[in-house]
Short mmCIF file of C-alpha atoms in Angstrom, two decimals:
data_model
loop_
_atom_site.label_atom_id
_atom_site.label_comp_id
_atom_site.label_asym_id
_atom_site.label_seq_id
_atom_site.Cartn_x
_atom_site.Cartn_y
_atom_site.Cartn_z
CA MET A 1 -6.47 -17.64 14.05
CA LEU A 2 -9.70 -16.19 12.70
CA GLN A 3 -10.96 -14.87 16.03
CA ARG A 4 -10.59 -11.33 14.72
CA LEU A 5 -13.11 -12.14 12.01
CA ALA A 6 -15.58 -13.79 14.36
CA ALA A 7 -17.96 -10.88 14.04
CA SER A 8 -17.91 -10.97 10.27
CA LEU A 9 -17.82 -14.69 9.47
CA ARG A 10 -20.62 -17.14 10.15
CA ARG A 11 -19.87 -20.84 9.74
CA PRO A 12 -22.11 -23.87 10.12
CA ALA A 13 -22.10 -25.04 13.72
CA ALA A 14 -21.23 -28.54 12.64
CA ALA A 15 -17.84 -27.45 11.31
CA PRO A 16 -15.38 -27.91 14.21
CA LEU A 17 -12.11 -26.01 14.11
CA ALA A 18 -8.76 -27.51 15.00
CA ALA A 19 -5.30 -26.01 15.02
CA ALA A 20 -4.08 -28.49 12.42
CA VAL A 21 -7.04 -27.95 10.07
CA ARG A 22 -7.72 -24.99 7.81
CA CYS A 23 -10.01 -22.49 9.51
CA VAL A 24 -12.25 -21.97 6.49
CA SER A 25 -13.36 -24.16 3.62
CA SER A 26 -15.01 -23.35 0.33
CA GLY A 27 -18.72 -22.82 0.83
CA SER A 28 -18.47 -22.32 4.61
CA VAL A 29 -18.06 -18.56 4.90
CA ASP A 30 -20.72 -15.85 5.09
CA ILE A 31 -19.65 -12.24 5.60
CA THR A 32 -22.36 -10.39 7.49
CA VAL A 33 -20.83 -7.19 8.87
CA PRO A 34 -20.31 -3.87 7.04
CA LEU A 35 -17.44 -3.66 4.57
CA ASN A 36 -17.18 0.14 4.56
CA PHE A 37 -14.68 1.73 6.96
CA TRP A 38 -14.02 5.32 7.94
CA ALA A 39 -13.32 7.34 11.07
CA GLY A 40 -11.81 4.29 12.72
CA LYS A 41 -14.54 1.66 12.36
CA ARG A 42 -16.76 -0.28 10.00
CA ARG A 43 -19.77 1.63 8.74
CA THR A 44 -23.13 0.89 7.17
CA SER A 45 -24.55 3.00 4.37
CA LEU A 46 -26.73 5.78 5.70
CA GLU A 47 -29.04 5.82 2.72
CA LYS A 48 -30.97 2.69 1.80
CA ARG A 49 -29.92 1.45 -1.62
CA ASN A 50 -30.24 -1.77 -3.50
CA ARG A 51 -27.72 -4.18 -2.06
CA GLU A 52 -25.63 -6.12 -4.56
CA ASN A 53 -24.82 -9.80 -4.26
CA VAL A 54 -21.15 -10.73 -4.02
CA TYR A 55 -20.41 -14.33 -5.02
CA GLU A 56 -17.82 -16.86 -3.92
CA PRO A 57 -16.10 -17.88 -7.17
CA ALA A 58 -15.27 -21.40 -5.98
CA THR A 59 -18.91 -22.33 -5.34
CA GLY A 60 -21.07 -19.72 -7.05
CA ARG A 61 -22.96 -19.09 -3.80
CA VAL A 62 -23.65 -15.65 -2.35
CA LEU A 63 -20.79 -14.66 -0.05
CA CYS A 64 -22.11 -11.30 1.13
CA HIS A 65 -24.18 -8.29 0.15
CA LEU A 66 -22.48 -5.08 -0.94
CA GLU A 67 -23.81 -1.75 0.28
CA PRO A 68 -22.68 0.88 -2.25
CA CYS A 69 -21.68 4.26 -0.88
CA GLY A 70 -23.38 7.40 -2.14
CA ALA A 71 -22.58 11.08 -1.85
CA VAL A 72 -23.20 11.27 1.89
CA GLU A 73 -20.92 8.33 2.71
CA VAL A 74 -18.19 9.50 0.32
CA ASP A 75 -18.29 12.95 1.91
CA GLN A 76 -17.92 11.43 5.37
CA ALA A 77 -15.01 9.22 4.31
CA VAL A 78 -13.20 12.12 2.61
CA GLU A 79 -13.81 14.37 5.60
CA SER A 80 -12.40 11.66 7.85
CA ALA A 81 -9.32 11.44 5.61
CA LYS A 82 -8.92 15.25 5.66
CA SER A 83 -8.99 15.27 9.43
CA ALA A 84 -6.34 12.53 9.64
CA PHE A 85 -4.17 14.29 7.05
CA SER A 86 -3.94 17.46 9.13
CA HIS A 87 -2.23 15.47 11.90
CA TRP A 88 -0.42 12.78 9.90
CA SER A 89 1.24 15.19 7.46
CA LYS A 90 2.87 17.08 10.33
CA MET A 91 4.51 13.96 11.78
CA SER A 92 8.13 13.22 10.97
CA GLY A 93 9.01 10.42 8.60
CA MET A 94 10.30 8.30 11.47
CA GLU A 95 7.12 8.84 13.47
CA ARG A 96 5.09 7.61 10.54
CA ALA A 97 7.56 4.77 10.08
CA ARG A 98 6.78 3.42 13.54
CA ILE A 99 3.15 2.89 12.60
CA MET A 100 4.07 1.47 9.20
CA ILE A 101 6.42 -1.05 10.83
CA GLU A 102 3.73 -2.10 13.28
CA THR A 103 1.28 -2.54 10.40
CA ALA A 104 3.84 -4.77 8.69
CA HIS A 105 4.23 -6.90 11.79
CA ILE A 106 0.48 -7.37 12.14
CA ILE A 107 0.11 -8.31 8.47
CA GLU A 108 2.78 -10.96 8.85
CA SER A 109 1.19 -12.37 11.99
CA ARG A 110 -2.19 -12.66 10.24
CA ARG A 111 -0.81 -13.97 6.96
CA GLU A 112 -2.90 -17.13 6.76
CA GLU A 113 -6.13 -15.40 7.70
CA ILE A 114 -5.72 -12.75 5.01
CA ALA A 115 -4.79 -15.35 2.40
CA GLU A 116 -7.83 -17.50 3.19
CA ILE A 117 -10.28 -14.63 2.91
CA GLU A 118 -8.60 -13.53 -0.31
CA VAL A 119 -9.18 -17.02 -1.74
CA VAL A 120 -12.83 -17.07 -0.68
CA ASN A 121 -13.41 -13.65 -2.23
CA ASN A 122 -11.27 -13.96 -5.37
CA GLY A 123 -11.08 -17.66 -6.30
CA LYS A 124 -7.31 -17.98 -6.71
CA SER A 125 -5.46 -20.88 -5.10
CA ILE A 126 -4.32 -20.65 -1.49
CA THR A 127 -0.75 -21.15 -2.71
CA GLU A 128 -0.97 -18.01 -4.82
CA ALA A 129 -2.85 -16.06 -2.18
CA ARG A 130 -0.01 -16.74 0.24
CA LEU A 131 2.44 -15.55 -2.42
CA ASP A 132 0.40 -12.36 -2.72
CA VAL A 133 0.72 -11.83 1.01
CA ASP A 134 4.18 -13.36 1.40
CA SER A 135 6.31 -12.79 -1.65
CA ALA A 136 4.32 -11.10 -4.45
CA ARG A 137 4.88 -13.59 -7.23
CA LEU A 138 8.37 -14.73 -6.33
CA CYS A 139 9.57 -11.31 -5.21
CA TRP A 140 13.18 -11.60 -4.13
CA TYR A 141 14.28 -9.91 -1.00
CA ASN A 142 17.20 -9.43 1.36
CA THR A 143 16.24 -11.57 4.35
CA GLN A 144 19.31 -10.47 6.28
CA PHE A 145 18.07 -6.90 6.15
CA PHE A 146 14.29 -7.10 6.13
CA LYS A 147 13.97 -10.28 8.24
CA THR A 148 10.68 -11.00 6.45
CA LYS A 149 9.22 -12.77 3.46
CA SER A 150 5.89 -10.96 3.22
CA VAL A 151 5.53 -8.73 0.17
CA GLN A 152 3.06 -6.51 1.95
CA THR A 153 5.42 -6.46 4.95
CA LEU A 154 8.32 -5.84 2.58
CA CYS A 155 6.25 -3.18 0.88
CA PHE A 156 5.62 -1.39 4.16
CA ILE A 157 9.19 -1.79 5.42
CA MET A 158 10.62 -0.57 2.12
CA ILE A 159 8.16 2.31 2.11
CA ILE A 160 9.18 3.50 5.57
CA PHE A 161 12.60 4.28 4.17
CA LEU A 162 11.01 6.61 1.61
CA PRO A 163 11.11 9.52 4.08
CA LEU A 164 14.91 9.20 4.00
CA LEU A 165 14.65 9.88 0.25
CA TYR A 166 11.87 12.42 0.75
CA GLN A 167 14.25 15.30 0.48
CA GLY A 168 14.84 18.38 -1.58
CA GLN A 169 17.76 20.03 -3.31
CA HIS A 170 19.93 22.98 -2.32
CA VAL A 171 20.99 25.31 -5.15
CA GLN A 172 23.65 27.96 -4.49
CA LEU A 173 23.00 31.24 -6.33
CA PRO A 174 25.16 34.38 -6.92
CA GLY A 175 25.77 36.80 -4.09
CA GLY A 176 25.24 34.25 -1.35
CA SER A 177 21.56 33.79 -2.15
CA PHE A 178 20.28 30.29 -2.57
CA ALA A 179 17.21 28.25 -3.37
CA TYR A 180 15.97 24.93 -2.15
CA THR A 181 13.22 22.51 -2.97
CA ARG A 182 11.11 20.50 -0.56
CA ARG A 183 8.69 17.66 -1.13
CA GLU A 184 5.30 17.95 0.48
CA PRO A 185 2.34 15.55 0.63
CA LEU A 186 -0.61 16.05 -1.70
CA GLY A 187 -3.50 15.60 0.74
CA VAL A 188 -6.34 13.12 0.47
CA CYS A 189 -5.52 10.49 -2.15
CA VAL A 190 -8.03 8.10 -3.69
CA GLY A 191 -7.08 4.52 -4.52
CA ILE A 192 -9.33 2.45 -6.77
CA GLY A 193 -8.46 -1.24 -6.85
CA ALA A 194 -9.00 -4.18 -9.19
CA TRP A 195 -10.45 -7.59 -8.40
CA ASN A 196 -7.45 -9.74 -9.35
CA TYR A 197 -5.16 -8.73 -6.43
CA PRO A 198 -7.50 -7.08 -3.91
CA PHE A 199 -5.32 -6.97 -0.79
CA GLN A 200 -2.04 -6.50 -2.59
CA ILE A 201 -3.27 -3.54 -4.62
CA ALA A 202 -4.67 -1.88 -1.50
CA ALA A 203 -1.22 -2.23 0.09
CA TRP A 204 0.69 -1.11 -3.01
CA LYS A 205 -1.37 2.08 -3.23
CA SER A 206 -1.76 2.97 0.43
CA ALA A 207 1.74 2.27 1.74
CA PRO A 208 3.63 4.84 -0.37
CA ALA A 209 0.79 7.36 -0.13
CA LEU A 210 0.77 7.22 3.66
CA ALA A 211 4.56 7.13 3.95
CA CYS A 212 4.70 10.41 2.05
CA GLY A 213 2.31 12.00 4.54
CA ASN A 214 -0.99 11.63 2.67
CA SER A 215 -4.23 10.00 3.78
CA MET A 216 -6.32 7.72 1.56
CA VAL A 217 -9.85 6.72 0.68
CA PHE A 218 -9.76 3.35 -1.05
CA LYS A 219 -12.50 1.81 -3.19
CA PRO A 220 -12.08 -1.91 -3.88
CA SER A 221 -13.68 -3.62 -6.84
CA PRO A 222 -17.33 -4.42 -6.04
CA VAL A 223 -16.56 -7.98 -7.10
CA THR A 224 -13.97 -8.46 -4.33
CA PRO A 225 -14.81 -6.20 -1.38
CA ALA A 226 -13.73 -8.38 1.54
CA THR A 227 -10.02 -7.82 2.25
CA ALA A 228 -9.49 -4.06 1.86
CA VAL A 229 -11.46 -3.49 5.06
CA LEU A 230 -9.10 -5.91 6.83
CA LEU A 231 -6.20 -3.65 5.84
CA ALA A 232 -8.08 -0.65 7.24
CA GLU A 233 -8.46 -2.47 10.56
CA LEU A 234 -4.77 -3.39 10.56
CA TYR A 235 -3.77 0.26 10.12
CA ALA A 236 -6.06 1.22 12.97
CA LYS A 237 -4.68 -1.48 15.22
CA ALA A 238 -1.14 -0.33 14.44
CA GLY A 239 -1.96 3.12 15.83
CA ALA A 240 -2.79 5.10 12.69
CA PRO A 241 -4.95 8.19 13.27
CA GLU A 242 -8.66 7.67 12.72
CA GLY A 243 -9.44 8.30 9.08
CA LEU A 244 -5.94 7.74 7.73
CA PHE A 245 -7.04 4.82 5.54
CA ASN A 246 -10.72 4.54 4.71
CA VAL A 247 -12.68 2.07 2.59
CA VAL A 248 -15.83 2.88 0.63
CA GLN A 249 -17.60 0.17 -1.34
CA GLY A 250 -19.41 0.63 -4.61
CA GLY A 251 -19.17 0.65 -8.36
CA GLN A 252 -19.08 3.30 -11.06
CA GLU A 253 -21.20 5.86 -9.19
CA THR A 254 -19.06 5.69 -6.07
CA GLY A 255 -15.88 5.95 -8.12
CA SER A 256 -17.23 8.99 -9.93
CA LEU A 257 -18.07 10.70 -6.65
CA LEU A 258 -14.52 10.13 -5.43
CA CYS A 259 -12.87 11.38 -8.63
CA HIS A 260 -14.99 14.53 -8.72
CA HIS A 261 -14.73 15.30 -5.01
CA PRO A 262 -13.20 18.77 -4.51
CA ASP A 263 -11.19 17.66 -1.46
CA VAL A 264 -9.47 14.78 -3.26
CA ALA A 265 -5.94 15.68 -4.40
CA LYS A 266 -4.96 12.61 -6.45
CA VAL A 267 -6.42 9.41 -7.91
CA SER A 268 -4.57 6.11 -8.36
CA PHE A 269 -6.41 3.45 -10.36
CA THR A 270 -5.73 -0.13 -11.38
CA GLY A 271 -8.05 -1.66 -13.95
CA SER A 272 -9.13 -1.62 -17.58
CA VAL A 273 -8.14 0.87 -20.26
CA PRO A 274 -11.72 2.14 -20.89
CA THR A 275 -12.31 2.79 -17.18
CA GLY A 276 -8.87 4.39 -16.86
CA LYS A 277 -9.76 6.84 -19.62
CA LYS A 278 -12.96 7.81 -17.80
CA ILE A 279 -11.10 8.32 -14.53
CA MET A 280 -8.49 10.46 -16.25
CA GLU A 281 -11.25 12.57 -17.77
CA MET A 282 -13.03 13.01 -14.43
CA ALA A 283 -9.82 13.87 -12.60
CA SER A 284 -8.91 16.41 -15.28
CA LYS A 285 -11.93 18.54 -14.32
CA GLY A 286 -10.19 19.22 -11.02
CA VAL A 287 -6.68 19.15 -12.56
CA LYS A 288 -5.84 16.21 -10.29
CA PRO A 289 -2.80 14.02 -10.97
CA VAL A 290 -3.52 10.38 -11.72
CA THR A 291 -1.60 7.14 -11.61
CA LEU A 292 -3.11 4.60 -14.00
CA GLU A 293 -2.04 0.95 -14.12
CA LEU A 294 -4.14 -0.42 -16.96
CA GLY A 295 -4.38 -3.46 -19.18
CA GLY A 296 -1.91 -5.17 -21.46
CA LYS A 297 -1.53 -7.55 -24.36
CA SER A 298 2.06 -8.33 -23.63
CA PRO A 299 4.49 -10.25 -25.84
CA LEU A 300 6.87 -12.99 -24.71
CA LEU A 301 9.67 -13.68 -27.21
CA ILE A 302 11.36 -17.09 -27.10
CA PHE A 303 14.44 -17.46 -29.31
CA GLN A 304 15.82 -20.76 -30.55
CA ASP A 305 18.93 -20.50 -28.35
CA SER A 306 16.77 -20.48 -25.20
CA GLU A 307 16.75 -23.27 -22.68
CA VAL A 308 13.41 -24.74 -23.71
CA GLU A 309 12.55 -26.09 -20.26
CA ASN A 310 13.15 -22.67 -18.74
CA ALA A 311 11.18 -20.98 -21.51
CA VAL A 312 8.22 -23.32 -20.95
CA ARG A 313 8.24 -22.51 -17.24
CA GLY A 314 8.34 -18.83 -18.08
CA ALA A 315 5.46 -19.12 -20.52
CA LEU A 316 3.33 -20.94 -17.94
CA MET A 317 4.08 -18.27 -15.32
CA ALA A 318 3.33 -15.60 -17.93
CA ASN A 319 -0.14 -16.96 -18.63
CA PHE A 320 -1.68 -19.02 -15.85
CA LEU A 321 -1.06 -17.20 -12.55
CA SER A 322 -4.36 -16.25 -10.91
CA GLN A 323 -6.31 -18.14 -13.59
CA GLY A 324 -4.72 -15.89 -16.21
CA GLN A 325 -6.27 -12.80 -14.62
CA VAL A 326 -3.05 -10.74 -14.49
CA CYS A 327 -2.68 -7.45 -16.36
CA SER A 328 1.00 -8.01 -17.18
CA ASN A 329 0.56 -11.54 -18.56
CA GLY A 330 2.61 -12.41 -21.64
CA THR A 331 -0.32 -13.85 -23.56
CA ARG A 332 1.27 -13.47 -27.00
CA VAL A 333 3.99 -16.11 -26.90
CA PHE A 334 6.24 -15.77 -29.96
CA VAL A 335 8.42 -18.86 -30.46
CA GLN A 336 11.17 -19.08 -33.07
CA ARG A 337 10.16 -21.66 -35.66
CA ASP A 338 13.04 -24.12 -35.17
CA ILE A 339 12.05 -24.90 -31.59
CA LEU A 340 8.28 -24.50 -31.98
CA PRO A 341 7.39 -28.25 -32.09
CA GLU A 342 9.47 -29.02 -29.00
CA PHE A 343 8.07 -26.02 -27.15
CA LEU A 344 4.45 -26.83 -28.01
CA GLU A 345 4.75 -30.46 -26.99
CA GLU A 346 6.11 -29.55 -23.58
CA VAL A 347 3.88 -26.56 -22.89
CA VAL A 348 0.72 -28.51 -23.78
CA LYS A 349 1.78 -31.43 -21.57
CA ARG A 350 2.47 -29.11 -18.63
CA THR A 351 -0.75 -27.15 -19.16
CA GLN A 352 -2.85 -30.30 -19.16
CA ALA A 353 -1.23 -31.33 -15.87
CA ILE A 354 -2.33 -28.18 -14.01
CA GLU A 355 -4.61 -29.27 -11.19
CA ILE A 356 -7.91 -27.39 -11.18
CA GLY A 357 -10.31 -27.39 -8.26
CA ASP A 358 -11.02 -26.18 -4.75
CA PRO A 359 -8.76 -23.14 -4.30
CA LEU A 360 -8.40 -23.74 -0.57
CA LEU A 361 -6.76 -27.15 -1.07
CA GLU A 362 -2.97 -27.22 -0.97
CA HIS A 363 -2.52 -29.22 -4.17
CA THR A 364 -4.74 -26.98 -6.32
CA ARG A 365 -2.80 -24.87 -8.80
CA MET A 366 -5.73 -23.22 -10.61
CA GLY A 367 -8.85 -22.06 -8.84
CA ALA A 368 -11.99 -20.38 -10.13
CA LEU A 369 -12.31 -17.32 -12.34
CA VAL A 370 -13.69 -14.32 -10.51
CA SER A 371 -17.30 -14.36 -11.77
CA ARG A 372 -19.77 -16.18 -14.00
CA ALA A 373 -19.86 -13.26 -16.42
CA HIS A 374 -16.08 -13.17 -16.71
CA LEU A 375 -15.87 -16.93 -17.25
CA GLU A 376 -18.37 -16.67 -20.10
CA LYS A 377 -16.42 -13.77 -21.60
CA VAL A 378 -13.15 -15.71 -21.59
CA LEU A 379 -14.80 -18.80 -23.11
CA SER A 380 -16.32 -16.58 -25.83
CA PHE A 381 -12.82 -15.36 -26.77
CA VAL A 382 -11.76 -18.99 -27.24
CA ASP A 383 -14.79 -19.62 -29.47
CA GLN A 384 -13.99 -16.50 -31.46
CA ALA A 385 -10.38 -17.61 -31.93
CA LYS A 386 -11.56 -20.99 -33.26
CA LYS A 387 -13.85 -19.27 -35.76
CA GLU A 388 -10.89 -17.21 -36.95
CA GLY A 389 -8.87 -20.36 -37.64
CA ALA A 390 -6.95 -20.89 -34.41
CA THR A 391 -6.17 -24.42 -33.26
CA VAL A 392 -7.08 -25.34 -29.70
CA LEU A 393 -4.12 -27.44 -28.61
CA CYS A 394 -5.62 -28.05 -25.18
CA GLY A 395 -8.25 -26.73 -22.79
CA GLY A 396 -10.55 -23.79 -23.28
CA GLU A 397 -13.64 -25.57 -21.94
CA PRO A 398 -15.81 -25.21 -18.82
CA PHE A 399 -14.63 -27.43 -15.98
CA VAL A 400 -16.92 -29.01 -13.39
CA PRO A 401 -15.14 -30.27 -10.24
CA SER A 402 -16.18 -33.61 -8.78
CA ASP A 403 -16.94 -32.06 -5.39
CA PRO A 404 -20.71 -31.28 -5.39
CA LYS A 405 -20.28 -28.03 -3.46
CA LEU A 406 -18.01 -26.68 -6.23
CA ARG A 407 -20.25 -27.46 -9.20
CA GLY A 408 -21.67 -23.96 -9.28
CA GLY A 409 -18.18 -22.42 -9.37
CA TYR A 410 -16.53 -20.59 -12.25
CA TYR A 411 -13.90 -22.99 -13.58
CA MET A 412 -12.35 -23.64 -16.98
CA THR A 413 -9.46 -25.68 -18.31
CA PRO A 414 -6.33 -23.67 -19.12
CA CYS A 415 -6.04 -23.20 -22.86
CA VAL A 416 -3.21 -23.13 -25.40
CA LEU A 417 -4.05 -21.76 -28.84
CA GLY A 418 -1.92 -22.29 -31.94
CA ASN A 419 -2.07 -21.09 -35.55
CA MET A 420 -3.12 -17.64 -34.42
CA THR A 421 -3.52 -14.83 -36.94
CA CYS A 422 -5.03 -11.94 -34.97
CA VAL A 423 -4.14 -11.35 -31.31
CA LYS A 424 -5.27 -7.89 -30.25
CA GLU A 425 -7.73 -7.94 -27.36
CA GLU A 426 -6.91 -8.61 -23.72
CA ILE A 427 -8.62 -11.88 -22.75
CA PHE A 428 -7.72 -11.77 -19.05
CA GLY A 429 -8.09 -15.49 -18.54
CA PRO A 430 -6.06 -18.73 -18.73
CA VAL A 431 -5.52 -18.58 -22.49
CA MET A 432 -2.04 -18.70 -24.03
CA SER A 433 -1.66 -17.79 -27.70
CA VAL A 434 1.43 -19.28 -29.37
CA LEU A 435 2.76 -17.71 -32.56
CA SER A 436 5.85 -18.57 -34.59
CA PHE A 437 8.46 -16.19 -35.98
CA GLU A 438 11.59 -16.32 -38.13
CA THR A 439 13.75 -13.27 -37.43
CA GLU A 440 14.44 -10.82 -34.65
CA GLU A 441 13.39 -7.83 -36.75
CA GLU A 442 10.10 -9.50 -37.67
CA VAL A 443 9.14 -10.46 -34.11
CA LEU A 444 9.97 -7.02 -32.72
CA GLN A 445 7.65 -5.40 -35.24
CA ARG A 446 4.85 -7.83 -34.35
CA ALA A 447 5.47 -7.58 -30.62
CA ASN A 448 5.17 -3.78 -30.67
CA ASP A 449 2.09 -3.80 -32.92
CA THR A 450 -0.34 -3.04 -30.11
CA THR A 451 -1.85 0.03 -28.50
CA MET A 452 -0.78 -1.25 -25.07
CA GLY A 453 2.65 -1.59 -23.50
CA LEU A 454 2.50 -2.83 -19.94
CA ALA A 455 5.05 -5.66 -20.07
CA ALA A 456 7.21 -7.78 -22.35
CA GLY A 457 9.71 -10.61 -22.02
CA VAL A 458 12.51 -12.33 -23.88
CA PHE A 459 14.14 -15.73 -23.44
CA THR A 460 17.56 -16.20 -25.00
CA SER A 461 21.03 -17.34 -23.98
CA ASP A 462 22.62 -14.47 -25.95
CA VAL A 463 23.07 -11.63 -23.49
CA ARG A 464 23.70 -9.10 -26.24
CA ARG A 465 20.49 -10.06 -28.00
CA ALA A 466 18.57 -9.92 -24.73
CA HIS A 467 19.51 -6.31 -24.05
CA ARG A 468 19.17 -5.32 -27.70
CA VAL A 469 15.65 -6.73 -27.90
CA VAL A 470 14.56 -5.20 -24.59
CA ALA A 471 15.79 -1.81 -25.78
CA HIS A 472 13.40 -2.06 -28.75
CA LEU A 473 10.37 -3.40 -26.88
CA LYS A 474 7.82 -0.67 -26.21
CA ALA A 475 6.77 -1.74 -22.73
CA GLY A 476 7.20 -0.34 -19.25
CA SER A 477 8.15 -3.56 -17.44
CA CYS A 478 10.44 -6.00 -19.25
CA PHE A 479 11.80 -9.40 -18.24
CA ILE A 480 14.86 -11.31 -19.45
CA ASN A 481 14.76 -15.11 -18.96
CA ASN A 482 11.88 -14.87 -16.50
CA TYR A 483 8.40 -13.39 -16.34
CA ASN A 484 5.89 -11.80 -13.95
CA ILE A 485 8.49 -10.99 -11.31
CA THR A 486 7.42 -7.77 -9.55
CA PRO A 487 9.60 -7.00 -6.51
CA VAL A 488 8.32 -3.95 -4.65
CA GLU A 489 11.77 -2.38 -4.79
CA VAL A 490 11.34 -1.95 -8.56
CA PRO A 491 8.97 0.47 -10.34
CA PHE A 492 6.01 -1.12 -12.13
CA GLY A 493 3.91 0.47 -14.86
CA GLY A 494 3.31 0.68 -18.58
CA PHE A 495 3.84 2.58 -21.81
CA LYS A 496 1.21 3.80 -24.28
CA MET A 497 -2.38 2.97 -23.27
CA SER A 498 -1.23 0.71 -20.43
CA GLY A 499 -1.01 3.61 -18.05
CA ILE A 500 0.58 6.68 -16.57
CA GLY A 501 2.95 6.82 -13.62
CA ARG A 502 4.58 4.04 -11.64
CA GLU A 503 3.90 2.03 -8.53
CA ASN A 504 6.60 0.67 -6.20
CA GLY A 505 10.26 1.61 -5.95
CA GLN A 506 11.80 4.93 -4.95
CA VAL A 507 10.16 6.72 -7.85
CA THR A 508 6.78 6.34 -6.09
CA ILE A 509 7.69 9.46 -4.08
CA GLU A 510 7.23 11.56 -7.19
CA TYR A 511 3.64 10.37 -7.60
CA TYR A 512 2.51 10.90 -3.99
CA SER A 513 4.15 14.26 -3.30
CA GLN A 514 4.51 17.71 -4.82
CA LEU A 515 7.63 19.81 -5.19
CA LYS A 516 7.90 23.31 -3.70
CA THR A 517 10.70 25.70 -4.68
CA VAL A 518 11.88 28.32 -2.17
CA PHE A 519 14.14 31.28 -3.12
CA VAL A 520 16.14 32.89 -0.30
CA GLU A 521 17.60 36.37 -0.93
CA MET A 522 20.65 37.14 1.20
CA GLY A 523 21.12 40.70 -0.08
CA ASP A 524 19.01 43.69 -1.00
CA VAL A 525 16.25 43.68 -3.59
CA ASP A 526 17.52 44.83 -6.97
CA SER A 527 14.41 46.59 -8.27
CA LEU A 528 13.70 48.00 -11.73
CA PHE A 529 11.23 50.43 -10.25
#
């Protein structure tokens, strides 16, 4: 199954492979080939720079060495994308759809391989990695129509129908004259990804961009560089023109070069609010449109008429997916006072039962955080909360697995905090803050008291209350009696400082195309001169 990675993976010779056994295990993978990709193949950096270590979160060992791209490499990748755009943009929507469909088929056939490498690079459990590749956090789909469960496959198949919506408007004018509008691609788009969903974000950004006739240069997070290049190879294998989807590795310098590049038409970024502000500033110098999917400090409101068991499940899904490293997480859990004791008892019991450990084992439900520095940051937030008077109801401590090879990994026990007074900063880890409330008016004011507005949720059995509350929540993605459900058919994005623009859904067309208006005169020119 991993024959396609044979050139890039080196395993100990003593580790035999069998069809019934997982092809990789934690601590067994070394990535040795280049992770940059443009003009149809993997590339090494032309200029010698200091290579950066990339670590395997599960073990803490060095997984590979990152070669950051400088100005020369960025220029080559952008030039490659420009060349592909000149051909790709002239193809019909259905011609592009053929390649998109083939890409979807290849992704589905290599599902397990992609999921395994995602685990090795990111630290999340194999169960979740499969969900990222298969169903994007419980994404619902029409199997009778799409004949597939893969979210990336669904993403591509849904996106190929965008050309059918990629249409203009006819406006009849007096005297037989008329006007029409037409949507046209932007050109070379830049995608900048985050480390929490490396492969999924690369797909979410590239699929609509390419379907609309653009090409893309994608920069993954330097923390998780391994799977974006796989997507580039899949596009190439599906028949995409050389340079249609390119991957350049690097950090802030590489990102700055991309944002300032005169041949880049648009930038789409997923990441933190401070970095998003910088990207918006850089893009503004070239008056380039941006899509920004940034952080959140999202509220989850649980009313006393909720089904408590369902609300507990929702709260766990809102806080502990991907070790809590999800931008839309509902980390401020407001529970109406009458049901607070029952809720806390059950949520603490369920949190303590979460199995932590080797992310490549089937029974693991929480793997490793993405880096040592991030683990220490999350633990420091727990310490800060305790100093401010919060009660640690469970967890919030470093965790050392019993397996010796995992003892250098970045693990912690999932945490539930009670008696919170100040909940402002995004922790981005497995930390749930539970707060009590009395009235609907009170909790709405507290829920909206944040500079961010990515997501929000409400649990209640009163349908009128549910819609009333959602109408007053200042967030771009809201959930009723569920949480962290992000089907690709539905737009995703935030309000306030949580971002600009939307990803997924039909509306994506607006963010990867530009509108041209054409006036057609059917009579003589009526001149004032």
